[in-house]
mmCIF file with all atom_site columns, C-alpha atoms in Angstrom:
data_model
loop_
_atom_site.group_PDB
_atom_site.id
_atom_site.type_symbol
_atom_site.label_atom_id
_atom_site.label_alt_id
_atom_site.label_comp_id
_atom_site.label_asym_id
_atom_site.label_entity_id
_atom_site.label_seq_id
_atom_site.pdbx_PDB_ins_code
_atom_site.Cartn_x
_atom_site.Cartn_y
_atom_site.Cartn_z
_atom_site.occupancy
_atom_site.B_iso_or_equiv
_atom_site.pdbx_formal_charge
_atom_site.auth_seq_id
_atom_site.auth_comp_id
_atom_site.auth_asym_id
_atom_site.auth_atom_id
_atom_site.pdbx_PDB_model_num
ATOM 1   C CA . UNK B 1 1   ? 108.759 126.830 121.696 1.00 0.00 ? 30  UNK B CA 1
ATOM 2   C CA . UNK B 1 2   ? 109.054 123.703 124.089 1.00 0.00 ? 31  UNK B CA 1
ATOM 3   C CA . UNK B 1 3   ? 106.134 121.545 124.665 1.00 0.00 ? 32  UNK B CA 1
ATOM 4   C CA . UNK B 1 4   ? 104.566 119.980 127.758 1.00 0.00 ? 33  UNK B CA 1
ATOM 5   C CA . UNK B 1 5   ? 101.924 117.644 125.780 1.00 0.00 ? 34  UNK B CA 1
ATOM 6   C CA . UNK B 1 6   ? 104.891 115.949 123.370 1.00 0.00 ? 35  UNK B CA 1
ATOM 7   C CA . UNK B 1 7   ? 103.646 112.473 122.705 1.00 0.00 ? 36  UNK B CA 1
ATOM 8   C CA . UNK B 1 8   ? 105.861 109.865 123.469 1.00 0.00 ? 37  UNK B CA 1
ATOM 9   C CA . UNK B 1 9   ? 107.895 108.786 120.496 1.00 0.00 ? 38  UNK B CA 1
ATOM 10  C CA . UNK B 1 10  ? 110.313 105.808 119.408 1.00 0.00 ? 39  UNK B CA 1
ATOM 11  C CA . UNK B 1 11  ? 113.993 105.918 118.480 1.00 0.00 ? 40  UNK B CA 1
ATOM 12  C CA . UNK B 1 12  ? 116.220 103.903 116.729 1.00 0.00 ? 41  UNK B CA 1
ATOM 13  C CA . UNK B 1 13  ? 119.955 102.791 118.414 1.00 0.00 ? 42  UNK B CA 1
ATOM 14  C CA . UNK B 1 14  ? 122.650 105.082 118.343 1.00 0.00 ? 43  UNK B CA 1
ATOM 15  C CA . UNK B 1 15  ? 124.842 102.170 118.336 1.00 0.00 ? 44  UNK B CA 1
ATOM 16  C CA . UNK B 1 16  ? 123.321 101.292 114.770 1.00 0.00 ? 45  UNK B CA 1
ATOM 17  C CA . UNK B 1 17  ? 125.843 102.925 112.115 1.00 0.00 ? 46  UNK B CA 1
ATOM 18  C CA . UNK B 1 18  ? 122.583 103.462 109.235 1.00 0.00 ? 47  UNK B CA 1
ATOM 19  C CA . UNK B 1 19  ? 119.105 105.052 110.926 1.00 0.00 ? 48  UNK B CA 1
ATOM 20  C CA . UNK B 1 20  ? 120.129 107.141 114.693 1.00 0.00 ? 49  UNK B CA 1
ATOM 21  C CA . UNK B 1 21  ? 117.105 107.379 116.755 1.00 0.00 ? 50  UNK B CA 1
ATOM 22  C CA . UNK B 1 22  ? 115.077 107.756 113.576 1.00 0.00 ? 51  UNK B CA 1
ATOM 23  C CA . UNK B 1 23  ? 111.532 108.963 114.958 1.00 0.00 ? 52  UNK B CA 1
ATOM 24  C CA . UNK B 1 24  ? 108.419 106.185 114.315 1.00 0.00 ? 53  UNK B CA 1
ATOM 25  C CA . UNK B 1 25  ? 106.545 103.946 115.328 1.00 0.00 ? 54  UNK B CA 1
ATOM 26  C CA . UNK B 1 26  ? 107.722 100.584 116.857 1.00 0.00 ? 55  UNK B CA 1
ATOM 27  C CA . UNK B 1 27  ? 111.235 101.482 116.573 1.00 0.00 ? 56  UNK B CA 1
ATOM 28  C CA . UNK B 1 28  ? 113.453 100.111 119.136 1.00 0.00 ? 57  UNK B CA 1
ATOM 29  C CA . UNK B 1 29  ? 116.689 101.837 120.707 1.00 0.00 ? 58  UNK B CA 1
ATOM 30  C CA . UNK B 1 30  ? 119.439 101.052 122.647 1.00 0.00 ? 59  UNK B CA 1
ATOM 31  C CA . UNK B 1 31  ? 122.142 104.267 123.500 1.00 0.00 ? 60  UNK B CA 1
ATOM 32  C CA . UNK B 1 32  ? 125.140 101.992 124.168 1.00 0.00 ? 61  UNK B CA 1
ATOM 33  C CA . UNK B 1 33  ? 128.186 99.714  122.802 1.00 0.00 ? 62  UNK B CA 1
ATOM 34  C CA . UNK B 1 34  ? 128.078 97.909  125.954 1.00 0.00 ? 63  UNK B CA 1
ATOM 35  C CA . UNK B 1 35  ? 131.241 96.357  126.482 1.00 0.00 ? 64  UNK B CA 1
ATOM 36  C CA . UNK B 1 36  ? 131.094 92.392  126.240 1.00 0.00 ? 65  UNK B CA 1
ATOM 37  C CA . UNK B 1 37  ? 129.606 90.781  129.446 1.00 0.00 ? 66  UNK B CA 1
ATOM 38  C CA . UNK B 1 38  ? 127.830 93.611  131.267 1.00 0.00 ? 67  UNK B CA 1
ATOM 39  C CA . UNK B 1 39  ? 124.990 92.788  132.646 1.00 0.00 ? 68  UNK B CA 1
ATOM 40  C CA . UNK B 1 40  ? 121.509 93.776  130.918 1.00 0.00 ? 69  UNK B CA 1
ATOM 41  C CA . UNK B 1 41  ? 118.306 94.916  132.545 1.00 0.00 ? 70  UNK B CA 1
ATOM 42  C CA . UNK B 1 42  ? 116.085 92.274  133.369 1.00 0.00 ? 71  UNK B CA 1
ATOM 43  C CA . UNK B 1 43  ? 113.510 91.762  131.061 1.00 0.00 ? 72  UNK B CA 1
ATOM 44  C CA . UNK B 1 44  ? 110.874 91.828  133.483 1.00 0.00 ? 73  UNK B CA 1
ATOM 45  C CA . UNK B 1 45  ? 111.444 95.907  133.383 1.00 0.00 ? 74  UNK B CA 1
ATOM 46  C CA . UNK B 1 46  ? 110.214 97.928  130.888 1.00 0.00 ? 75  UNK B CA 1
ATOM 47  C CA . UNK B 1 47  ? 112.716 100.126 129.752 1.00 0.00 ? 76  UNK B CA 1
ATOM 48  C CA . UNK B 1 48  ? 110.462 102.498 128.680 1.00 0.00 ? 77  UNK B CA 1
ATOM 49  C CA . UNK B 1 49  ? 109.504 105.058 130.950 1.00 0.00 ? 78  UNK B CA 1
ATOM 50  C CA . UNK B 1 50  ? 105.975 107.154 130.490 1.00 0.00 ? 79  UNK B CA 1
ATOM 51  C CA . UNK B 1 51  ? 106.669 110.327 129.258 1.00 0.00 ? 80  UNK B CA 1
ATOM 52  C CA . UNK B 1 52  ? 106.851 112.713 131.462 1.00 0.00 ? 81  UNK B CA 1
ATOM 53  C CA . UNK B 1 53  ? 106.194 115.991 130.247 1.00 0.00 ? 82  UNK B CA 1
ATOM 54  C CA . UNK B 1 54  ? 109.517 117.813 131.048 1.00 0.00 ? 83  UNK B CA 1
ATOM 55  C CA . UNK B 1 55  ? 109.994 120.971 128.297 1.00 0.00 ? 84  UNK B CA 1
ATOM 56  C CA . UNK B 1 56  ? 110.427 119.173 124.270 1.00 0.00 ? 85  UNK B CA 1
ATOM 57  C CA . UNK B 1 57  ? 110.172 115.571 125.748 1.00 0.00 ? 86  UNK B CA 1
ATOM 58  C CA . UNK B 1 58  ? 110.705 113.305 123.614 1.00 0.00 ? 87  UNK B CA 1
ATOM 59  C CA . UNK B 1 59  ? 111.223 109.300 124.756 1.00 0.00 ? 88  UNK B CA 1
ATOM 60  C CA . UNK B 1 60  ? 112.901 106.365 123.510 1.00 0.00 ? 89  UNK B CA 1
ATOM 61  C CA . UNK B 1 61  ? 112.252 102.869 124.160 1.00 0.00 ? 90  UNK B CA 1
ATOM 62  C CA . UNK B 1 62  ? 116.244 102.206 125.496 1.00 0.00 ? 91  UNK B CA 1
ATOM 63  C CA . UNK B 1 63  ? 114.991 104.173 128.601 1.00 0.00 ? 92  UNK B CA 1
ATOM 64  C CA . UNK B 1 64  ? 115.868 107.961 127.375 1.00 0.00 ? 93  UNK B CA 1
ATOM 65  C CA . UNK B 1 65  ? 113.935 110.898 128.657 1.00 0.00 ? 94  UNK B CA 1
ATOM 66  C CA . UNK B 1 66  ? 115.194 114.072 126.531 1.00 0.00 ? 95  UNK B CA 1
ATOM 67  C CA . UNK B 1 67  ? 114.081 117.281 127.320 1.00 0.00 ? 96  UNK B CA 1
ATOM 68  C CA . UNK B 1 68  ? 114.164 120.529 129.306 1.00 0.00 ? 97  UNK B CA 1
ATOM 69  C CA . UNK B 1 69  ? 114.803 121.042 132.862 1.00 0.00 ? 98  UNK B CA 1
ATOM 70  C CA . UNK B 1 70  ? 112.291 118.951 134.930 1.00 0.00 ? 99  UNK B CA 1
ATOM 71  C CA . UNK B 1 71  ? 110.136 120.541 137.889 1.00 0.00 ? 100 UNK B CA 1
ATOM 72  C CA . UNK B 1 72  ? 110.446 119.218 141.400 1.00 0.00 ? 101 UNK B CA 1
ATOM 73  C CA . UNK B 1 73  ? 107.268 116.739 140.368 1.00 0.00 ? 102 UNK B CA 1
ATOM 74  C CA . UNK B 1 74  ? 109.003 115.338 137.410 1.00 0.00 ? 103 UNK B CA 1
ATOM 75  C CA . UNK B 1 75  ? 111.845 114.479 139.287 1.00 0.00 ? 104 UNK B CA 1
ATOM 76  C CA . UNK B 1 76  ? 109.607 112.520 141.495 1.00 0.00 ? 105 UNK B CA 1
ATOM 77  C CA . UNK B 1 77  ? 107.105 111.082 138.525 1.00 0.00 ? 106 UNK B CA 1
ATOM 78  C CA . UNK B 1 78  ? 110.749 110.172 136.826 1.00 0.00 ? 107 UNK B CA 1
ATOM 79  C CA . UNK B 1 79  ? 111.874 108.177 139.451 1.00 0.00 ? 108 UNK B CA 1
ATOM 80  C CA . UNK B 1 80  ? 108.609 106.466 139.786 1.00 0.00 ? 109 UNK B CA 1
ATOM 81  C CA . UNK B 1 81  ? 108.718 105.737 136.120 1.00 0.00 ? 110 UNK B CA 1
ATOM 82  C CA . UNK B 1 82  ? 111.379 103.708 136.946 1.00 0.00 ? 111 UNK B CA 1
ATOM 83  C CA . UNK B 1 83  ? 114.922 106.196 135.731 1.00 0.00 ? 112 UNK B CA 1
ATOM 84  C CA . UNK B 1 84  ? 118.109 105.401 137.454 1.00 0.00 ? 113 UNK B CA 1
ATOM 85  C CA . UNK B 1 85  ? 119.746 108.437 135.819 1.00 0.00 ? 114 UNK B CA 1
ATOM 86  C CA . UNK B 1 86  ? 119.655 112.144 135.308 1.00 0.00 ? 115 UNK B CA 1
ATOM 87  C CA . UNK B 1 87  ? 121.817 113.776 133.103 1.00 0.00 ? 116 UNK B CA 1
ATOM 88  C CA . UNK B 1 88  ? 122.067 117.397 133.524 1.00 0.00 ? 117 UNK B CA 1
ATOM 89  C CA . UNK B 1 89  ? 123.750 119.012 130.495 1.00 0.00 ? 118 UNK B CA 1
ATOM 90  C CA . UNK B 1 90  ? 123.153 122.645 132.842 1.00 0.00 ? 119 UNK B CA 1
ATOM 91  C CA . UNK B 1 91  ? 125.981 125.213 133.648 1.00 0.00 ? 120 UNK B CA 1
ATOM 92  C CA . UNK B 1 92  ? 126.775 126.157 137.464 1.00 0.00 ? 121 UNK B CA 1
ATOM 93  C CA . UNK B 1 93  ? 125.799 129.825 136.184 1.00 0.00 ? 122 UNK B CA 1
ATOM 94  C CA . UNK B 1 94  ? 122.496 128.979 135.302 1.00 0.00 ? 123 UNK B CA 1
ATOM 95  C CA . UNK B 1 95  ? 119.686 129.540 137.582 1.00 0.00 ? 124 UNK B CA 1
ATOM 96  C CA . UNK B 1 96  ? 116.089 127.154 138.048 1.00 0.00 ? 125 UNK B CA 1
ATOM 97  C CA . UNK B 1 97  ? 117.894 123.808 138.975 1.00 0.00 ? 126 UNK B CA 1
ATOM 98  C CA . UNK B 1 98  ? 119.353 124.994 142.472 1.00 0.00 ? 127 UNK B CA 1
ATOM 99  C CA . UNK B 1 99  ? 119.593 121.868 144.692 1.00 0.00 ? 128 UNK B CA 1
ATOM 100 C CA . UNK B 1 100 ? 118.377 119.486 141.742 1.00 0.00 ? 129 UNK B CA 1
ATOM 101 C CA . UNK B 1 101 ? 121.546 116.849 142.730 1.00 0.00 ? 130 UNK B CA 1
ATOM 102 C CA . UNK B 1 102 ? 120.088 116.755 145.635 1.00 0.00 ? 131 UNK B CA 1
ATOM 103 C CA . UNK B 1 103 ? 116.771 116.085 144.999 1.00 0.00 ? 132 UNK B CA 1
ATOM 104 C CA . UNK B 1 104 ? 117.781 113.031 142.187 1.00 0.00 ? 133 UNK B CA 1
ATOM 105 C CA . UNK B 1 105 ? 120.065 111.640 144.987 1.00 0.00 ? 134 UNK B CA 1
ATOM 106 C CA . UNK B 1 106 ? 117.653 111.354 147.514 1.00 0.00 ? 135 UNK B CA 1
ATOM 107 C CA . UNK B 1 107 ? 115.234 109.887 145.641 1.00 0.00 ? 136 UNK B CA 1
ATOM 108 C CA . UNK B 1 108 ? 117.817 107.329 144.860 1.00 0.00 ? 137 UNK B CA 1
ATOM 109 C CA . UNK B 1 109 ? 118.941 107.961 141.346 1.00 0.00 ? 138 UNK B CA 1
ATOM 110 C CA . UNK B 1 110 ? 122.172 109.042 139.836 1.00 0.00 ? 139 UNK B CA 1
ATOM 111 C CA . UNK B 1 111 ? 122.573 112.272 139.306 1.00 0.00 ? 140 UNK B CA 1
ATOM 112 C CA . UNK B 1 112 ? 125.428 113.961 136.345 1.00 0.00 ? 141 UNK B CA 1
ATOM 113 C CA . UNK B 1 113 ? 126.481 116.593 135.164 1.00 0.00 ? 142 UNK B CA 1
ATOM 114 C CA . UNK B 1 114 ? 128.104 117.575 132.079 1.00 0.00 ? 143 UNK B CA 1
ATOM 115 C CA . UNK B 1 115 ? 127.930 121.154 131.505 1.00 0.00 ? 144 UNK B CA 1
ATOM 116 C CA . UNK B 1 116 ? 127.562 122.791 128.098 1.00 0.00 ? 145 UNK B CA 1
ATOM 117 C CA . UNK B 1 117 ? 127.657 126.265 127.883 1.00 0.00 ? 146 UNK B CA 1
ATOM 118 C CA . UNK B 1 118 ? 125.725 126.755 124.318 1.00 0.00 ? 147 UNK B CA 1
ATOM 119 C CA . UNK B 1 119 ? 126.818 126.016 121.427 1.00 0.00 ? 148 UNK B CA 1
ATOM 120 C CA . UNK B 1 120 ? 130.504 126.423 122.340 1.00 0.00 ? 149 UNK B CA 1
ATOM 121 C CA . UNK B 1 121 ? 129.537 123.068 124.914 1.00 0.00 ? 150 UNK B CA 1
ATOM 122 C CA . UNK B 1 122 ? 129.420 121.200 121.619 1.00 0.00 ? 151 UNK B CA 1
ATOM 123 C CA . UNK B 1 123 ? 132.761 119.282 122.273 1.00 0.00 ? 152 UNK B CA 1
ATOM 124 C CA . UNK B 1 124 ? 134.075 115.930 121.514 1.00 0.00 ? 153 UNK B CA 1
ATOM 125 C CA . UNK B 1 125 ? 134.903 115.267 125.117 1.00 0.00 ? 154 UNK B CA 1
ATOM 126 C CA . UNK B 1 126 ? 131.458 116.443 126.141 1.00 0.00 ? 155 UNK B CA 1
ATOM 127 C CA . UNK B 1 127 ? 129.752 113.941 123.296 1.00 0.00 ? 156 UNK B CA 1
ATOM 128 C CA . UNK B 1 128 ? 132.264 111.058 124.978 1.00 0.00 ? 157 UNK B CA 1
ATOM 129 C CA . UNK B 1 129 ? 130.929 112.268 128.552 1.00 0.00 ? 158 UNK B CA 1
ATOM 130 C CA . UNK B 1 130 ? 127.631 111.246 127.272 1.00 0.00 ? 159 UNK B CA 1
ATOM 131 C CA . UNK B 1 131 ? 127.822 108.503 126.094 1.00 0.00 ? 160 UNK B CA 1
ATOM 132 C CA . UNK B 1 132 ? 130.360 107.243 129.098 1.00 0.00 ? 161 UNK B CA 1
ATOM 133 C CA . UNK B 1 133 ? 127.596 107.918 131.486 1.00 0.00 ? 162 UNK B CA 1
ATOM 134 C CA . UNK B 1 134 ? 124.798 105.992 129.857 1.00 0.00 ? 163 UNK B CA 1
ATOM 135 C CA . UNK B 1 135 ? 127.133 103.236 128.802 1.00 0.00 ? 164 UNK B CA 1
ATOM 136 C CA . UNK B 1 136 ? 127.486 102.663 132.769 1.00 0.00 ? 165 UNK B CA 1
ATOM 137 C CA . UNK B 1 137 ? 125.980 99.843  134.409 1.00 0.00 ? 166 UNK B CA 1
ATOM 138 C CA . UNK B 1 138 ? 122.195 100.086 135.510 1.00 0.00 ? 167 UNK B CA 1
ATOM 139 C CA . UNK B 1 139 ? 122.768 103.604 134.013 1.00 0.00 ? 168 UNK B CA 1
ATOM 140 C CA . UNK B 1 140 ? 119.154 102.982 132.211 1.00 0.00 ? 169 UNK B CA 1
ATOM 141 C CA . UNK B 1 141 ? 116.069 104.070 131.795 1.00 0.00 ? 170 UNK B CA 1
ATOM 142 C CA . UNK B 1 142 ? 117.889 107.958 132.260 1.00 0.00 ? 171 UNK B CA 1
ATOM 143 C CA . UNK B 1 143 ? 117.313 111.290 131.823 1.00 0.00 ? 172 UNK B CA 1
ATOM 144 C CA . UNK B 1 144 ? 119.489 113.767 129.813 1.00 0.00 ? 173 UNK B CA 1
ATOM 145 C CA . UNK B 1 145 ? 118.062 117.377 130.184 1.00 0.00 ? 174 UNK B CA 1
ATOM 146 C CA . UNK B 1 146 ? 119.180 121.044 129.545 1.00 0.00 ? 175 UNK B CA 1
ATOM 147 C CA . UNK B 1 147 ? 117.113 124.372 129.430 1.00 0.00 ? 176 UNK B CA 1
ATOM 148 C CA . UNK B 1 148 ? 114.823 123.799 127.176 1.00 0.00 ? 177 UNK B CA 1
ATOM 149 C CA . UNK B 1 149 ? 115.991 120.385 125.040 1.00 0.00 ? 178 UNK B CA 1
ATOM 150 C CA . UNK B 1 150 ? 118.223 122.025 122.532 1.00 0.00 ? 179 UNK B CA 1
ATOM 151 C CA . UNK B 1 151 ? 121.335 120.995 123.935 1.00 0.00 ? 180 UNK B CA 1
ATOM 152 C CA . UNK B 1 152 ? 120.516 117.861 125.147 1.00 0.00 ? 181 UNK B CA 1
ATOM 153 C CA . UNK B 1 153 ? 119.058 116.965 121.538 1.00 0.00 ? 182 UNK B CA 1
ATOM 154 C CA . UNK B 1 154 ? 123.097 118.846 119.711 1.00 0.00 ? 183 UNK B CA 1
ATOM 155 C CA . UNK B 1 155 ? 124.620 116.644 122.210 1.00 0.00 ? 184 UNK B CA 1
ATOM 156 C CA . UNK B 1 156 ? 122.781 113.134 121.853 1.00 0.00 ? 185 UNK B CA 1
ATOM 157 C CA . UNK B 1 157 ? 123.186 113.820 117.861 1.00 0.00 ? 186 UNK B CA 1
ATOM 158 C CA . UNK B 1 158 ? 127.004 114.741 118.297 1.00 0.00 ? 187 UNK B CA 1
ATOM 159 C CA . UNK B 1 159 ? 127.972 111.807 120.219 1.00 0.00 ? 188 UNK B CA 1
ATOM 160 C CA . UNK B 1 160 ? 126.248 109.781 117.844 1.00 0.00 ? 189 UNK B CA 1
ATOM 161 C CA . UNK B 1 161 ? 128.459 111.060 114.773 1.00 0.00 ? 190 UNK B CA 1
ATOM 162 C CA . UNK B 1 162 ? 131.794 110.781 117.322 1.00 0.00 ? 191 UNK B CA 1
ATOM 163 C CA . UNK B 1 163 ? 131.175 107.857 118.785 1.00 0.00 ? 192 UNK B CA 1
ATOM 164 C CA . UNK B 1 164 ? 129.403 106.260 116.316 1.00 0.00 ? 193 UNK B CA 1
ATOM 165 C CA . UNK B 1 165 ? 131.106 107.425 113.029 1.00 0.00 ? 194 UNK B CA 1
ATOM 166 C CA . UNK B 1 166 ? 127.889 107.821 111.732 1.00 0.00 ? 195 UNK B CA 1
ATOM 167 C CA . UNK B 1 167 ? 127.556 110.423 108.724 1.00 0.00 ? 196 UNK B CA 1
ATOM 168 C CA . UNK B 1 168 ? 126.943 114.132 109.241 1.00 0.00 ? 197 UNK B CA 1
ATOM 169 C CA . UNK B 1 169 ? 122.830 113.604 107.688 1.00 0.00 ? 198 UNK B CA 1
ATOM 170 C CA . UNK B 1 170 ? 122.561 110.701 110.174 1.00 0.00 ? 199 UNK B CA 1
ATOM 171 C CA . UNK B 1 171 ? 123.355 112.947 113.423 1.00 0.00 ? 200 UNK B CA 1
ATOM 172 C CA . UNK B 1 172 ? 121.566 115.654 111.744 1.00 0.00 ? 201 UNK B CA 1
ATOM 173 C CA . UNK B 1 173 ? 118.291 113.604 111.209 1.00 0.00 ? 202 UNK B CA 1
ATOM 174 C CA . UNK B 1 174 ? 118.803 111.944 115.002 1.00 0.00 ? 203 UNK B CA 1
ATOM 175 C CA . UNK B 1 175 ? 118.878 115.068 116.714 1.00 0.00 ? 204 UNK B CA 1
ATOM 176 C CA . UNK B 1 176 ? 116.051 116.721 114.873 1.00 0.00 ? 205 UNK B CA 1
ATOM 177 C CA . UNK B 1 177 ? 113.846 113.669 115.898 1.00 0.00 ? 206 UNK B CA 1
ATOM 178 C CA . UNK B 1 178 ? 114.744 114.591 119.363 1.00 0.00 ? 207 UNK B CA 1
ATOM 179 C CA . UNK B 1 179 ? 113.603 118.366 118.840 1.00 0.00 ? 208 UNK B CA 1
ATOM 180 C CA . UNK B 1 180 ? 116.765 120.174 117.699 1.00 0.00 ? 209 UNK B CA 1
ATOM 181 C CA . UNK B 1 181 ? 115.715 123.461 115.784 1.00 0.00 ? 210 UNK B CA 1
ATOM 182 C CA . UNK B 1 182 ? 117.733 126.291 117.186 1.00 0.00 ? 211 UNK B CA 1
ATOM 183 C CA . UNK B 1 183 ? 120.767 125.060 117.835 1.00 0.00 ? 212 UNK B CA 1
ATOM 184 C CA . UNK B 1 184 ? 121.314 122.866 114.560 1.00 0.00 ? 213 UNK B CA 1
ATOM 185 C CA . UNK B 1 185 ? 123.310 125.243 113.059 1.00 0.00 ? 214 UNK B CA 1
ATOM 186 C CA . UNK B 1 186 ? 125.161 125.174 115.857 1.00 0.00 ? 215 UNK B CA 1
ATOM 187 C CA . UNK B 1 187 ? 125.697 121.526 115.571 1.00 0.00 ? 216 UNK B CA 1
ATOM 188 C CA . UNK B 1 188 ? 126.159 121.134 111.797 1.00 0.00 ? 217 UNK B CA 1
ATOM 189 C CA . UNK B 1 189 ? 128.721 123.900 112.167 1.00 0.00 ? 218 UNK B CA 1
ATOM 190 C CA . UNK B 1 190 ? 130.864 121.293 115.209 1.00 0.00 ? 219 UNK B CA 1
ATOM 191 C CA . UNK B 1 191 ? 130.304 118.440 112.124 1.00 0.00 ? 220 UNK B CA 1
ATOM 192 C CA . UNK B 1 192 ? 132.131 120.521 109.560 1.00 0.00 ? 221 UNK B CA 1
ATOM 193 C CA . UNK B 1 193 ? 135.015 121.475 111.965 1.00 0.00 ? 222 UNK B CA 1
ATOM 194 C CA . UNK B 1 194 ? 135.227 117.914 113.158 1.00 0.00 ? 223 UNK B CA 1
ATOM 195 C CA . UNK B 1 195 ? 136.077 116.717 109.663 1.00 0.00 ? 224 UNK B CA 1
ATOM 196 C CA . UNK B 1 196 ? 137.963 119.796 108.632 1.00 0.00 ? 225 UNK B CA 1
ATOM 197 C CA . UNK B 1 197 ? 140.154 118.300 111.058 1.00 0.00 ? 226 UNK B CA 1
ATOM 198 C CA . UNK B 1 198 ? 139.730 114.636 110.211 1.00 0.00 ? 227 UNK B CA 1
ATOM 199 C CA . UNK B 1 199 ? 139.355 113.730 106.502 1.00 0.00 ? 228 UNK B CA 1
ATOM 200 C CA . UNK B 1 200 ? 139.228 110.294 107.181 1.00 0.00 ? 229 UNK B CA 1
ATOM 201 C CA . UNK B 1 201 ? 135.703 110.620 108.674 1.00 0.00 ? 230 UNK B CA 1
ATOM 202 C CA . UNK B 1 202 ? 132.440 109.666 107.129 1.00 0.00 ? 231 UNK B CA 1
ATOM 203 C CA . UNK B 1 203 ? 131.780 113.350 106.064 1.00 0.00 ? 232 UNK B CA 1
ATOM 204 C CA . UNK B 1 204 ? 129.996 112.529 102.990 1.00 0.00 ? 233 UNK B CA 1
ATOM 205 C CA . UNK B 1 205 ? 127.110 115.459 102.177 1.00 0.00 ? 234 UNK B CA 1
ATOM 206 C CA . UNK B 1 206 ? 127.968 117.670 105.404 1.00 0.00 ? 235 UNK B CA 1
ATOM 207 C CA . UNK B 1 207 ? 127.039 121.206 104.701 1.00 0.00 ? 236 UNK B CA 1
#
């Protein structure tokens, strides 16, 4: 079940091909391949935002908040953290987030969505949509959100073995550090189609 009282954790770089987001202490991250000459934070702001306790939070020191769907508070303790992003990964059927664009725009952050209906949301193009949106310029510290974590931890872990070519253990690992548990089956199952389809993957010790 989710937790409200997650303490804050540290995650490695999904840009690094070896360790994803590894959970420990003092581990840096950084969720991007920026491309050459964007423009970095300044380093006057901590990119780490306190964690607020959204459902399964987990937070990593690149400025990502992963979790469940926040309450009207966390949207405003978020933004006070200092987010500039909120990543919904939430369907239009779903109910409990009505008017939540609103709320993230008005309180002057960016507000996305990239829905993922369950397991079958598991998609390539979604894992690219990820990682397109928090490659984006002052895109950090962000939020990426679902339910209840589950698919916001498949996704980050997906996008990590698409975009990063990392190995099917790697994304595994990554998104179980981020609270994965019911839907890794779900995820391991997207690995093994993805390099069904692609043998020249790193698929080494997928099951």
């Amino acid at each position: 079940s989710d937790s409200r009282t997650m303490p804050p954790r540290r995650l490695l770089s999904l840009g690094c091909l070896a360790v994803l987001l590894a959970v420990g202490p003092g581990v840096e991250t950084a969720f991007a391949e920026s491309p050459p000459g964007k423009p970095k934070a300044p380093k006057t702001i901590d990119p780490t935002p306190p964690l607020v306790p959204i459902p399964g939070a987990r937070v990593s020191e690149a400025g990502l908040l992963v979790g469940g769907q926040p309450s009207r508070a966390d949207l405003v303790a978020i933004q006070r953290a200092g987010s500039q992003t909120v990543i919904s990964l939430r369907t239009a059927s779903e109910t409990g987030d009505e008017g939540e664009q609103a709320r993230v725009e008005r309180l002057g952050m960016k507000f996305v969505s990239i829905p993922v209906p369950g397991p079958a949301g598991l998609t390539e193009s979604n894992a690219r949509s990820l990682r397109k949106a928090l490659n984006e310029q002052d895109a950090l510290p962000a939020v990426v959100h679902c339910l209840s974590g589950q698919r916001s931890a498949a996704l980050i872990g997906l996008a990590a073995f698409v975009v990063d070519r990392v190995s099917p253990a790697a994304a595994i690992d990554l998104a179980k550090g981020l609270g994965l548990s019911t839907l890794e089956g779900a995820l391991r199952e997207r690995i093994r189609a993805i390099c069904k389809a692609d043998p020249s993957r790193n698929c080494g010790g997928v099951k």
